[in-house]
Structure formats: C-alpha cells, structure tokens
CSV table of C-alpha atoms in Angstrom, one decimal:
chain,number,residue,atom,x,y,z
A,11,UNK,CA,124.5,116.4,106.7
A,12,UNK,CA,127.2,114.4,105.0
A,13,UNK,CA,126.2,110.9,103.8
A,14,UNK,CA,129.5,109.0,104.0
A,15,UNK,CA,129.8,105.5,102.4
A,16,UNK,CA,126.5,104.3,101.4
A,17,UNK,CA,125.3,101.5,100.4
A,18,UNK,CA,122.0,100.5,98.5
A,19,UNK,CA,120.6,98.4,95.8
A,20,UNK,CA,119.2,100.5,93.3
A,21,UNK,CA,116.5,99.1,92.3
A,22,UNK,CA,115.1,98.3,95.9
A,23,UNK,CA,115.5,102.7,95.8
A,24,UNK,CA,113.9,103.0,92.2
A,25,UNK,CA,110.6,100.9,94.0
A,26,UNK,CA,110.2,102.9,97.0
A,27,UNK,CA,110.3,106.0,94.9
A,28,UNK,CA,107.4,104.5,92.8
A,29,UNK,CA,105.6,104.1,96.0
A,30,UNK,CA,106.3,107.4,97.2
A,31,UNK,CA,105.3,108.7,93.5
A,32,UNK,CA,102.1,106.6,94.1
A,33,UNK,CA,101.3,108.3,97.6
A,34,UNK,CA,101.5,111.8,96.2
A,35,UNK,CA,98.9,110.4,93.4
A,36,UNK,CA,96.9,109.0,96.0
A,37,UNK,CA,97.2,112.4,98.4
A,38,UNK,CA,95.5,114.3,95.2
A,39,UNK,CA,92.9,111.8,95.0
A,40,UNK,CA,92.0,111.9,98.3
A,41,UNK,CA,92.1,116.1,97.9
A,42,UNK,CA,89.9,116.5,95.2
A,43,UNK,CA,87.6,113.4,96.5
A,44,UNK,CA,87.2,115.6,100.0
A,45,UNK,CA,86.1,118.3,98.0
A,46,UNK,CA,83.6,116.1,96.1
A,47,UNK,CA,82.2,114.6,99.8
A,48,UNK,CA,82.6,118.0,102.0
A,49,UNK,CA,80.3,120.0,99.3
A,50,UNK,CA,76.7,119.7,101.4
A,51,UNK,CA,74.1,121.5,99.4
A,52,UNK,CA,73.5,124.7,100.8
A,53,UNK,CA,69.7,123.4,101.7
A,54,UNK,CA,70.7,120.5,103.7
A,55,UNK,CA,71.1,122.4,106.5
A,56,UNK,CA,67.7,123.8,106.9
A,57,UNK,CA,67.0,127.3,107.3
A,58,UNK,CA,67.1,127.7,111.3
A,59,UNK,CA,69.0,130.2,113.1
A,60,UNK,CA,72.1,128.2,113.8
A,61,UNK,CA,71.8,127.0,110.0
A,62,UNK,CA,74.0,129.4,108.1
A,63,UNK,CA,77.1,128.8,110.5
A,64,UNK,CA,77.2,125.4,111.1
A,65,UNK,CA,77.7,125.5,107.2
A,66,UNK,CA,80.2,127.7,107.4
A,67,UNK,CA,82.2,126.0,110.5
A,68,UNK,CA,81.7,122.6,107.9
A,69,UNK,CA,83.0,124.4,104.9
A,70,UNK,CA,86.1,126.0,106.7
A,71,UNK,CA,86.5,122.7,108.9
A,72,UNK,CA,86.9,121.1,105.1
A,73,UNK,CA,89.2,123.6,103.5
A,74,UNK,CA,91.5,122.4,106.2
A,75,UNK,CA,91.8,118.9,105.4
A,76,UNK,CA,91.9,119.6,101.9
A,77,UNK,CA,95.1,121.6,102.8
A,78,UNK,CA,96.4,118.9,104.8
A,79,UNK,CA,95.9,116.7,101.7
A,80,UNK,CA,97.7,118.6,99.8
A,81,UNK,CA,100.9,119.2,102.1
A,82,UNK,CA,101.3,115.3,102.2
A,83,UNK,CA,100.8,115.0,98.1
A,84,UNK,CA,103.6,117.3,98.0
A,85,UNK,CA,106.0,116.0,100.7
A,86,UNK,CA,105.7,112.6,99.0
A,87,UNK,CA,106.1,113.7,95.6
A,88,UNK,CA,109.1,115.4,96.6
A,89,UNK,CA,110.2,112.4,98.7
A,90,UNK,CA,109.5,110.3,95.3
A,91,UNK,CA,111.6,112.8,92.9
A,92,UNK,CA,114.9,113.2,95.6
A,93,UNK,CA,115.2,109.4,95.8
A,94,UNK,CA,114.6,108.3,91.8
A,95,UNK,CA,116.6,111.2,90.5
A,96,UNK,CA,119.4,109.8,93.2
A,97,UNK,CA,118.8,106.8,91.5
A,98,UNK,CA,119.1,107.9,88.4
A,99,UNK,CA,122.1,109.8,89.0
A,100,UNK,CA,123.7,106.9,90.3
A,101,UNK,CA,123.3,104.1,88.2
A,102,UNK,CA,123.7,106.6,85.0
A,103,UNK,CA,120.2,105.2,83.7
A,104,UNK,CA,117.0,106.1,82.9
A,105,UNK,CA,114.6,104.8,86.0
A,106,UNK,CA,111.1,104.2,85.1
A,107,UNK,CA,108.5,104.5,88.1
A,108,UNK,CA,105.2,102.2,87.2
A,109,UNK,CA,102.5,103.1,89.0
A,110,UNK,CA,100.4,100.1,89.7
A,111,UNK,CA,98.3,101.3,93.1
A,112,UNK,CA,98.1,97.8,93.4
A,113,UNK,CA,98.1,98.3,97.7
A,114,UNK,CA,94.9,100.1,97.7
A,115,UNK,CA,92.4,98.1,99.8
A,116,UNK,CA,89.3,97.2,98.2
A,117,UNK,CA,87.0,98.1,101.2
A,118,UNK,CA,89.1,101.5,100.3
A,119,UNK,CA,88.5,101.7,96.6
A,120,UNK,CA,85.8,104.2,96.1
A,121,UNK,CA,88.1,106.8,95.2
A,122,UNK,CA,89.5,105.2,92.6
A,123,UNK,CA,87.6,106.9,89.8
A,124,UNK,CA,90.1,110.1,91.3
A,125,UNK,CA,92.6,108.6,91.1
A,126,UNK,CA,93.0,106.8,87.9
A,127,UNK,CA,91.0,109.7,85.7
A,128,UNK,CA,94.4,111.2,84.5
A,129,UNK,CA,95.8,107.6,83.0
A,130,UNK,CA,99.4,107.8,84.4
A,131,UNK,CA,101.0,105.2,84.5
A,132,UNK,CA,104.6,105.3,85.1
A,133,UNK,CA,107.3,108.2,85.3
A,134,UNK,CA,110.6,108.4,83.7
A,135,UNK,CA,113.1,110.0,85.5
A,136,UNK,CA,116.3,111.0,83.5
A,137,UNK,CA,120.1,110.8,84.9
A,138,UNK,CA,121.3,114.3,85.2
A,139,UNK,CA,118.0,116.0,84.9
A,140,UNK,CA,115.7,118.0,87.4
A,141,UNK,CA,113.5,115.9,89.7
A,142,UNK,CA,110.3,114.8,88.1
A,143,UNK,CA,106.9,115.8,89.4
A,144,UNK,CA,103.8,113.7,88.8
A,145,UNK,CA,101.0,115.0,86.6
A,146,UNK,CA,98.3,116.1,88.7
A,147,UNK,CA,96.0,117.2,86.2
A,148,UNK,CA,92.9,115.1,86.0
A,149,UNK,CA,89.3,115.5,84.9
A,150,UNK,CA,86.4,115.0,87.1
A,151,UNK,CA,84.4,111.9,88.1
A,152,UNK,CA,80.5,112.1,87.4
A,153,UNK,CA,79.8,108.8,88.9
A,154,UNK,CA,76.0,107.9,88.4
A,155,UNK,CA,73.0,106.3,90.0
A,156,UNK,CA,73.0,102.9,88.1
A,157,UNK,CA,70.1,102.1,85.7
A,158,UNK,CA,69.6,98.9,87.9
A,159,UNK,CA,69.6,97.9,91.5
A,160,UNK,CA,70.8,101.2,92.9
A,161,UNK,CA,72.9,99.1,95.3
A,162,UNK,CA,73.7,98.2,99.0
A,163,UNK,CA,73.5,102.0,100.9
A,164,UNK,CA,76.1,100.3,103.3
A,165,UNK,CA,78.6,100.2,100.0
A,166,UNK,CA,80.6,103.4,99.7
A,167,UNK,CA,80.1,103.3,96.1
A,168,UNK,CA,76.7,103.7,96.4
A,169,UNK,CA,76.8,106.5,98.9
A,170,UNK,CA,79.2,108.0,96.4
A,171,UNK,CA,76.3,107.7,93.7
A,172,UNK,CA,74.1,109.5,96.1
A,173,UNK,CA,75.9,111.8,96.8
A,174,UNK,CA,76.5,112.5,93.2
A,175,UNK,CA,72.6,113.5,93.0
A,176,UNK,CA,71.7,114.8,96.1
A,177,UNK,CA,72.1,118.7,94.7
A,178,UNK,CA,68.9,117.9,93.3
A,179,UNK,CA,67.1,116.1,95.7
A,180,UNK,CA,64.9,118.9,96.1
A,181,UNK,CA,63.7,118.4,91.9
A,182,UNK,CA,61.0,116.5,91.4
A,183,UNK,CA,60.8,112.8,91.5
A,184,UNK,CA,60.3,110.9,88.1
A,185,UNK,CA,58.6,107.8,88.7
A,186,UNK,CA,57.2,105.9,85.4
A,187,UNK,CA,53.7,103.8,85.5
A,188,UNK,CA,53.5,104.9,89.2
A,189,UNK,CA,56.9,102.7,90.2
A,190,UNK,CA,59.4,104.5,92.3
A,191,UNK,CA,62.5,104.7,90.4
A,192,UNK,CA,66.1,103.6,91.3
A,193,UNK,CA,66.7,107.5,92.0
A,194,UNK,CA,63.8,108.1,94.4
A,195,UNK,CA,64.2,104.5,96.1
A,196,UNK,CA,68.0,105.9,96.6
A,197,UNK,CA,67.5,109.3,98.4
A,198,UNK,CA,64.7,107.4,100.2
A,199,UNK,CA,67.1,104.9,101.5
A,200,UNK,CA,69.9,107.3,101.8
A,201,UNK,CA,68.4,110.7,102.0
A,202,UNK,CA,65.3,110.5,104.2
A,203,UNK,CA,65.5,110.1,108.0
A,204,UNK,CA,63.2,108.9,111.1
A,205,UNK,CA,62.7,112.5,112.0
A,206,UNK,CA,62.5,114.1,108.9
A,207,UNK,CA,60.1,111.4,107.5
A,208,UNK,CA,58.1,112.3,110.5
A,209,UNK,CA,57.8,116.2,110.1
A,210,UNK,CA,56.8,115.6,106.7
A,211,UNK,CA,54.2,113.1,107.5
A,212,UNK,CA,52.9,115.6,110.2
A,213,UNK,CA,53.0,118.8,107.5
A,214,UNK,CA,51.0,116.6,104.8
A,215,UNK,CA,48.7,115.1,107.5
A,216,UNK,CA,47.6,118.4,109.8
A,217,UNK,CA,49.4,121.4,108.2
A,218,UNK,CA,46.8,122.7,106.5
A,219,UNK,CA,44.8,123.0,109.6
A,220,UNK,CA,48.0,124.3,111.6
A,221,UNK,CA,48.7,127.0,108.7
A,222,UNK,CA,44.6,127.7,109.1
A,223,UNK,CA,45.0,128.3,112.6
A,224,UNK,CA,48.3,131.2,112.4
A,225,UNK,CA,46.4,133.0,109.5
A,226,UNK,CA,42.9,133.3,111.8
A,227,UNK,CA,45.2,134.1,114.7
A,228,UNK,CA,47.6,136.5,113.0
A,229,UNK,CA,44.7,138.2,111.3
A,230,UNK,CA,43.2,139.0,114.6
A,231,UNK,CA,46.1,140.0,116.7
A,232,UNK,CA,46.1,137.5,119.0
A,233,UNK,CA,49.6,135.8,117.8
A,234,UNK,CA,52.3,136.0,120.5
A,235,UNK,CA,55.6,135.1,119.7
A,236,UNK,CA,56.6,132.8,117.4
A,237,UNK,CA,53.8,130.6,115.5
A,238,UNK,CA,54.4,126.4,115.2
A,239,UNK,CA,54.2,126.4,111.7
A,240,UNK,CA,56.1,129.8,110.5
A,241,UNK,CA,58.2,129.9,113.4
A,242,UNK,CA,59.4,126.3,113.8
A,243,UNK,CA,58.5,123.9,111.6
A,244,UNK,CA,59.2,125.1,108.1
A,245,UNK,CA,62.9,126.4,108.9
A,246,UNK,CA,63.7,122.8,109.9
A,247,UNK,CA,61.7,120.7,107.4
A,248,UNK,CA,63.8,121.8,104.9
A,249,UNK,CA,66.9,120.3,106.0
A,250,UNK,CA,68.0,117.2,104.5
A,251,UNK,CA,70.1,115.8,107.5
A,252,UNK,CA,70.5,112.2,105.5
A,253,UNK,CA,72.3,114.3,103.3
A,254,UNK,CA,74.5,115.6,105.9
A,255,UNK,CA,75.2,112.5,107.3
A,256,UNK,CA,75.9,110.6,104.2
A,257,UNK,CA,78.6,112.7,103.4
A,258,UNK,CA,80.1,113.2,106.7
A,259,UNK,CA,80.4,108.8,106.2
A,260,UNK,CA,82.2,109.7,103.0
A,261,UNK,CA,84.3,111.6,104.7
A,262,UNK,CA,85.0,109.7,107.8
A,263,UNK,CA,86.1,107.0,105.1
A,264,UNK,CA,89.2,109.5,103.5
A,265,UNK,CA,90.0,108.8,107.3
A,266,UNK,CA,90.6,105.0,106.5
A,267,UNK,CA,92.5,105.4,103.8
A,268,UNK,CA,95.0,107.7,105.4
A,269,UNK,CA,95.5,104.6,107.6
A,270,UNK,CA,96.0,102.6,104.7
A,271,UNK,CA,98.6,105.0,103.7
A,272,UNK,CA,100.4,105.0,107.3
A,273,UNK,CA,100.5,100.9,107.0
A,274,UNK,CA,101.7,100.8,103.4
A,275,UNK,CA,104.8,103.3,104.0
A,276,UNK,CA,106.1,101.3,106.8
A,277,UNK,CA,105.9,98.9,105.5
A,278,UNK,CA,107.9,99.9,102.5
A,279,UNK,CA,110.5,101.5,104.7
A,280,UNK,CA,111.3,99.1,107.0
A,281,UNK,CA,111.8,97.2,103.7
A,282,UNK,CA,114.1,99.5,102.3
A,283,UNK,CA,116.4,99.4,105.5
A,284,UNK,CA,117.5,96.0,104.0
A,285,UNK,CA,118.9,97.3,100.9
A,286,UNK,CA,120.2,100.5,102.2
A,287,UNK,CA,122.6,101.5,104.6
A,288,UNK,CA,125.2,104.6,105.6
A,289,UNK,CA,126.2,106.8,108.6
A,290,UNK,CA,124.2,109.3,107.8
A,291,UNK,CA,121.7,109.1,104.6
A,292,UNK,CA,120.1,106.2,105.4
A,293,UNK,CA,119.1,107.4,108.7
A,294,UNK,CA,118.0,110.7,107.3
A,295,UNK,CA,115.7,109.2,105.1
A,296,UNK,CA,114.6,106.7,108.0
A,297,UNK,CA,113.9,110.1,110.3
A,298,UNK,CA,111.9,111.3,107.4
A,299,UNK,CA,110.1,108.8,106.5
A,300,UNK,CA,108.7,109.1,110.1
A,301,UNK,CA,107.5,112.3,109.7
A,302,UNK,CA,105.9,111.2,106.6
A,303,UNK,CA,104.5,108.2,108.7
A,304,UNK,CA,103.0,110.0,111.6
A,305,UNK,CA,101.7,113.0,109.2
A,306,UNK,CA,99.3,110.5,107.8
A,307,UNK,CA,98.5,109.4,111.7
A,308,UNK,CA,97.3,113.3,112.1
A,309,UNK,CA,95.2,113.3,108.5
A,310,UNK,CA,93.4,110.3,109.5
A,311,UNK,CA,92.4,111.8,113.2
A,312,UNK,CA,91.7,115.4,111.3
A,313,UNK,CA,89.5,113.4,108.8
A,314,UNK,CA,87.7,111.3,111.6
A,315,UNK,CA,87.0,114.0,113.6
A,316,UNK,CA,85.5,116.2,110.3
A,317,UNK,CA,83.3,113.1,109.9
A,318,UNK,CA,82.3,112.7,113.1
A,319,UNK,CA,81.2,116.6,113.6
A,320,UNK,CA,78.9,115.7,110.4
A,321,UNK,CA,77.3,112.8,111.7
A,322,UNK,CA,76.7,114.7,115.2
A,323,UNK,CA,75.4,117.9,112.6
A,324,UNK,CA,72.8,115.3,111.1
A,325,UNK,CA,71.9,113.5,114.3
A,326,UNK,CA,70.9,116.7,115.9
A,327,UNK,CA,68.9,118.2,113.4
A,328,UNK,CA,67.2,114.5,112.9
A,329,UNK,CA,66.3,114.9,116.4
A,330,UNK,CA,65.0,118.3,116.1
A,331,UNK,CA,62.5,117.4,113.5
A,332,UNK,CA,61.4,114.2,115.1
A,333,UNK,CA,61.0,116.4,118.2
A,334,UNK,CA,59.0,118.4,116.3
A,335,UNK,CA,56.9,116.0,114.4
A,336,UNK,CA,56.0,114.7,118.3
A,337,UNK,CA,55.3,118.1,119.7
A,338,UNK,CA,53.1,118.5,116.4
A,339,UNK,CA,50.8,115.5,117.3
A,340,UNK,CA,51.2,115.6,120.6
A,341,UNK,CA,49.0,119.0,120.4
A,342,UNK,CA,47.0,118.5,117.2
A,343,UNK,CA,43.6,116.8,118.6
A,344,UNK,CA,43.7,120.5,120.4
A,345,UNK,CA,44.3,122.6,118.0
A,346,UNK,CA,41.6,120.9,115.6
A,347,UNK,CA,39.4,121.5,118.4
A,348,UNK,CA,39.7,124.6,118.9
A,349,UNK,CA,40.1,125.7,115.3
A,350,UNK,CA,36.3,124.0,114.8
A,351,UNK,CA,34.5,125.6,117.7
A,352,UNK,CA,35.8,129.2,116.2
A,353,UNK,CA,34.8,128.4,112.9
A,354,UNK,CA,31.6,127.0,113.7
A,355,UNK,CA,31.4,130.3,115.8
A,356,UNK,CA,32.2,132.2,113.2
A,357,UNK,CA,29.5,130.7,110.7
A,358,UNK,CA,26.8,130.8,113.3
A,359,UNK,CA,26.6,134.8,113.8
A,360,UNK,CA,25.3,134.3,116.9
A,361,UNK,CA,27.7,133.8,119.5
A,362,UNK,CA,30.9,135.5,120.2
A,363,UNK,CA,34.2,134.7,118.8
A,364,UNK,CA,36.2,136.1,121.3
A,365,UNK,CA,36.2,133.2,123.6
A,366,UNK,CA,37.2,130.9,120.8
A,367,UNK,CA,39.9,132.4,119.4
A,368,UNK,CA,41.9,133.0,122.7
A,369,UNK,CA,41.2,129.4,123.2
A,370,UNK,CA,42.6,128.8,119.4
A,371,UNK,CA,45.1,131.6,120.5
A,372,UNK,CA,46.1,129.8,123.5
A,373,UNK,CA,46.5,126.3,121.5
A,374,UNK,CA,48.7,127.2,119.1
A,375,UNK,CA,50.9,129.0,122.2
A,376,UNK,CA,51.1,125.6,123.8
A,377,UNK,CA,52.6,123.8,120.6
A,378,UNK,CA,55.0,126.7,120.0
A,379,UNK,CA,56.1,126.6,123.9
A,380,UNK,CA,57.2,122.9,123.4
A,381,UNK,CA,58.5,123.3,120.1
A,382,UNK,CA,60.8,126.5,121.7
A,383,UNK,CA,61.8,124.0,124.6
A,384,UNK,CA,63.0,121.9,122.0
A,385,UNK,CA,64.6,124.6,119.5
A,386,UNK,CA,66.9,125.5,122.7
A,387,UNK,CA,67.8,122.3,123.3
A,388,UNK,CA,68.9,121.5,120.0
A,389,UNK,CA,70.7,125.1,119.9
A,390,UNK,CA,72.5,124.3,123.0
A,391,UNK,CA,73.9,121.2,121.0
A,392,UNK,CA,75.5,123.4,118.3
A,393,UNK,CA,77.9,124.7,121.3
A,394,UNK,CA,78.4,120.9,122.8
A,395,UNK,CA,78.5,118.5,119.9
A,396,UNK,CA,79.9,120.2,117.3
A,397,UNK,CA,82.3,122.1,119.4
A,398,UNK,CA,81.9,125.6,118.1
A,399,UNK,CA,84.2,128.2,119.3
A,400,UNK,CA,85.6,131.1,117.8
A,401,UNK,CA,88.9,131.1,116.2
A,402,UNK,CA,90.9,133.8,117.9
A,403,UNK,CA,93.1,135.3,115.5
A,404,UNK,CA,89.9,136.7,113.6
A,405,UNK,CA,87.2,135.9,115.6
A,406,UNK,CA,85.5,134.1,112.8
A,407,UNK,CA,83.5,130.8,113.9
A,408,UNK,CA,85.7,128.0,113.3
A,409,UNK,CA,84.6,124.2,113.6
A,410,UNK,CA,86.3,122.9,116.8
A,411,UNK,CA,89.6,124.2,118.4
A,412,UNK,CA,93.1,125.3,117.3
A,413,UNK,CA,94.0,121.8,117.1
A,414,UNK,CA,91.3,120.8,114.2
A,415,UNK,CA,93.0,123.7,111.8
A,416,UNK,CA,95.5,122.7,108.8
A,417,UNK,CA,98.7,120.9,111.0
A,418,UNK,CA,101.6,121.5,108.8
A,419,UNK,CA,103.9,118.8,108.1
A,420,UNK,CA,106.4,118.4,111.1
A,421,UNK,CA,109.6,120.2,110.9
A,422,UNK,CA,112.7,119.0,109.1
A,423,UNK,CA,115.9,118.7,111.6
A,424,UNK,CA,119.0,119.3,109.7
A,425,UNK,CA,119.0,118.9,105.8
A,426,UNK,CA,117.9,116.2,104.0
A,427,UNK,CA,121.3,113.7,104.1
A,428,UNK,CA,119.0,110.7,102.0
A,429,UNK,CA,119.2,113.1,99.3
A,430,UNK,CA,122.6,114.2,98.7
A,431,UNK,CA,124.7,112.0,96.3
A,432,UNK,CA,128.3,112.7,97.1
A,433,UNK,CA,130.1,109.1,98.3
A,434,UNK,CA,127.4,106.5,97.2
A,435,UNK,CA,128.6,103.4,96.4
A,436,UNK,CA,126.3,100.1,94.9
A,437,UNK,CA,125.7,97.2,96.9
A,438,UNK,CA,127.2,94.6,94.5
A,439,UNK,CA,126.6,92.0,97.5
C-alpha cells in the first residue's frame, strides 16, 4: 500500500510511539504479573478426585492468557518502533521516547512493582537505524506482608501480599506472647473460608471420635464403602479455597487493566488523527490501531472469564466442605452414641458386641451416604461451572471451550501503509 502525500507533526508521532512503547511495557507487566497470580499452590486444591484436573484445566487456562499477553506486548512494541523510527527517519533527528506510565489508574496500580523493576525510562531511537525494541528484562517482585497493619483485604495490594505468602500457609503460624501476628491475622482474613473454617472446627471438635469409630469398624470388617473421615473429609479439608479465590480476584483485575489499555489507545489515536493525515498511511495505521484496540477488548473478556472460573473453583469447594462440616454434626450425637454403647460393651465382657458394632457400622454408613450425596453434587459442578470439556485436537482436559484458548491477534489486510516512508511531507501548518 502506497502512502501518497502525507502529512503529520512529528512530534504529535514521536508521543504516540512513546505510548505505544509504554503499552508493550505494560503488556510484559501484566505477563509476568499473571504468572505471579495464576500460580495456586498445588495444595489449594484439596486432594479429591476432581482435584488434580481442575489444576490442570487452571494452569493451561493460564498459559493462555499469558500468551495473549505476550502477542499484544509484541504488536505494540512493534507498533511503537515502525512509527518512531518513521519519525526519526523523517525529521533526520534523534527521537527520545520518555516513558512516564503516567495513565495508569490508581485503582489499577498494583502491578506497578512489574512494571517499573527494570528502571527504563525512555528510548532513543536513532535516524537511519533498525527499529528499537524495549528492554524487557526485569527482576522479580517479592512484595511482602507489612510489619504493621497488614492492610484492607479489599485493597489489591494487600491481596498481592497474600498472595505473596500463601505457598506457605500450610507452615506453622508464629505468633509472639500468644498475639496473632500480622501474617496469621492475613491468611485468616484472606485465606480461611465459612466452609473450610467449619470442617476444621468439626475435625478438632469430633474427629477423634469419628477416626475412633473407622478404626473399630475397619478392624472388624464391617466397613462398607467409603468411611466419613478417610473417604470424605480429609481429601477436602486440605484445600485452601480462599486461596483459590484470592487469586482468581487477582486475576479478574489484569482484566481491568486491559480495559484501561483499550480506553487509553483510543484515546491517543483519535488524537493522532489531528496531526496526521494521507490517502493511505494514515488510514492504515487508523485500521491498525483498531486491531490493536479490540485485541485488548478480547484480553480483558479472556482474563474475566479465567477469574471468574477461579472464583466458581473456590465457591464450590467452600460449599463442599461446609456441606460436609453440616453432614458431620448433623450425624455426630449418633455416632457418639453408638461408639459408647460398643465400647462400654466391649469393657463389660458380658454382653455381645455384635449388636453394637452394626449399630456403630450402620452410623458411620449414614454420615458417609450424605457426605457421597454431597461429593456428587459438587462433582457434577466441575462439568457445569467450570465448564470442563475436552479439547479436541488432543483430547487433553482443557478449561472451557475453543473460544477460551490463546486468540491470536486479528489478521493484518494488506501491508502496513503507516509504516512506509516514501512521499512524507511535515505539517509546517
């Protein structure tokens, strides 16, 4: 595509390559920040049957925004280098690039530490040279729980500080003088929920008796099927589905920045149309811009959707173990019962024990029946909510449909006519 006469101020081209320059910068933050939220600890999601691949379908479901991340870093950093090095070329003059990020929202500013970890600050881009790539190397953020007032757990920040920690959630707590300390008041606020609060309360309170009961039953035959405790309980207290959640928010917020992004760039292009004008570059660069525009409309639905599919993760495994907790106490008074009259059976040596251990038999049958009822329930959700299906070129397990895989950036018509430098001409006027 031929450019014909062109107009355009150079400078006005200089600044939309900084913010282009800045939106590649900002595209690698949000990349390696995704991979900092997406990582759940392997624990988090419990150790029931359905366990091992919703972790998988998360991981893979990730891996695909993080590539989507990194298509737009590169399509705006080659935006950014075509239209300075244009700019260059034209004016015959160095053309410094500041990069300011100045535009980034503050509710949106809890990926800074990503961003600004490598220092740059401006790029030079030389007449007559190659275009100029940013510097993408950086270090990596180890933000902290503060000494202080660990914070609002509304505040992004903080659940960035959480989940800084939560790999270790599982170490002991460190309390001094018999206070609870900023780090345990944090995963309390952040990491505990209803239902997991619950099962545990129900394992400290009654476990021991429920744990009792399996071994006396086990040890006489009499166990059918799977056992409350061993069979139900255990696989899904040790999920951390706070954990879950709070990262699937973190997530869901990479979502509001791609917004951000879609705002600020046309913006800055409708802009540029003042300053700018040909038959045919201008209008390239407009059509491309577009693309670049409504790519960051499908990276902020990919990232909602990701964070959504967490929260529903979290929600149903919450509702698992507070389903369990209720089952639990629901049957307990029984089972106690039951588990006295065999053992004061057993220490009598008089009567027979075979009455009283069907009886403890039967019990623990009746907890496990309702705690199965509510194991399939809660397995039929990993079909519904999260959407599993199988991805049919491999038939791998793949979070969601086609539609939630990496989406490449949409097709180019024609070559790239904003780029070509033949017949430009300054706007003196």
């Amino acid at each position: 595509m031929g450019t014909g006469y062109l107009s355009v101020d150079v400078q006005q081209l200089a600044n939309h390559a900084s913010a282009r320059y800045e939106d590649a910068l900002i595209c690698e933050a949000l990349r390696s920040f995704l991979l900092f939220a997406g990582d759940v600890p392997a624990f988090a999601w419990g150790t029931m049957e359905w366990s091992t691949r919703w972790a998988k379908d998360w991981a893979s479901a990730l891996d695909c925004r993080v590539d989507e991340a990194v298509t737009a870093r590169d399509v705006q950093a080659e935006t950014a280098a075509v239209l300075a090095t244009v700019a260059a070329d034209y004016a015959d003059a160095d053309i410094t690039c500041a990069l300011t990020f100045d535009d980034i929202a503050a509710v949106n500013d809890f990926f800074v530490p990503w961003l600004t970890d490598s220092g740059q600050q401006a790029i030079t881009v030389h007449p007559g040279g190659s275009p100029t790539m940013p510097d993408y190397a950086h270090g990596t953020p180890r933000p902290r729980i503060p000494r202080g007032d660990p914070g609002n757990p509304d505040d992004l920040k903080t659940r960035v500080s959480f989940a800084s920690s939560d790999h270790a959630v599982n170490s002991p707590w460190v309390e001094s003088r018999g206070a609870v300390t900023d780090r345990d008041m944090m995963f309390r606020t952040l990491g505990e929920t209803p239902g997991r609060r619950r099962l545990l309360d129900f394992i400290r309170q009654n476990g021991g008796h429920v744990r009792q009961a399996e071994r006396i039953v086990s040890q006489l035959g009499l166990a059918s099927g799977r056992l409350p405790m061993e069979g139900f309980i255990n696989e899904a207290a040790t999920a951390w589905p706070g954990i879950i959640a709070n990262r699937a928010e973190l997530v869901n917020a990479v979502s509001a920045e791609w917004d951000e992004r879609h705002a600020d760039m046309s913006a800055q292009t409708t802009a540029l149309t003042d300053y700018w004008s040909s038959p045919g570059a201008a209008t390239a660069y407009l059509n491309h811009a577009n693309r670049c525009i409504t790519y960051y409309d499908v990276l902020r639905d990919q990232a909602a959707w990701l964070g959504g599919q967490g929260k529903n993760a979290a929600q149903a495994i919450d509702a698992l173990q507070l389903a369990y907790a209720r089952v639990g106490y629901d049957h307990i008074d029984n089972l106690i019962t039951k588990l006295e009259a065999y053992l004061d059976a057993a220490d009598s040596f008089t009567g027979s024990l075979d009455s009283p251990a069907k009886a403890l038999a039967a019990a623990l049958s009746a907890m496990a029946a309702d705690m199965l009822a509510s194991w399939r329930e809660a397995n039929d959700d990993a079909a519904s909510a999260l959407q599993i299906a199988q991805a049919a070129h491999d038939s791998a397990p793949d979070l969601g449909d086609a539609t939630h895989r990496a989406r490449p950036f949409p097709s180019e018509r024609g070559l790239p006519g904003y780029g070509d430098v033949a017949g430009w001409k300054p706007n003196q006027g």
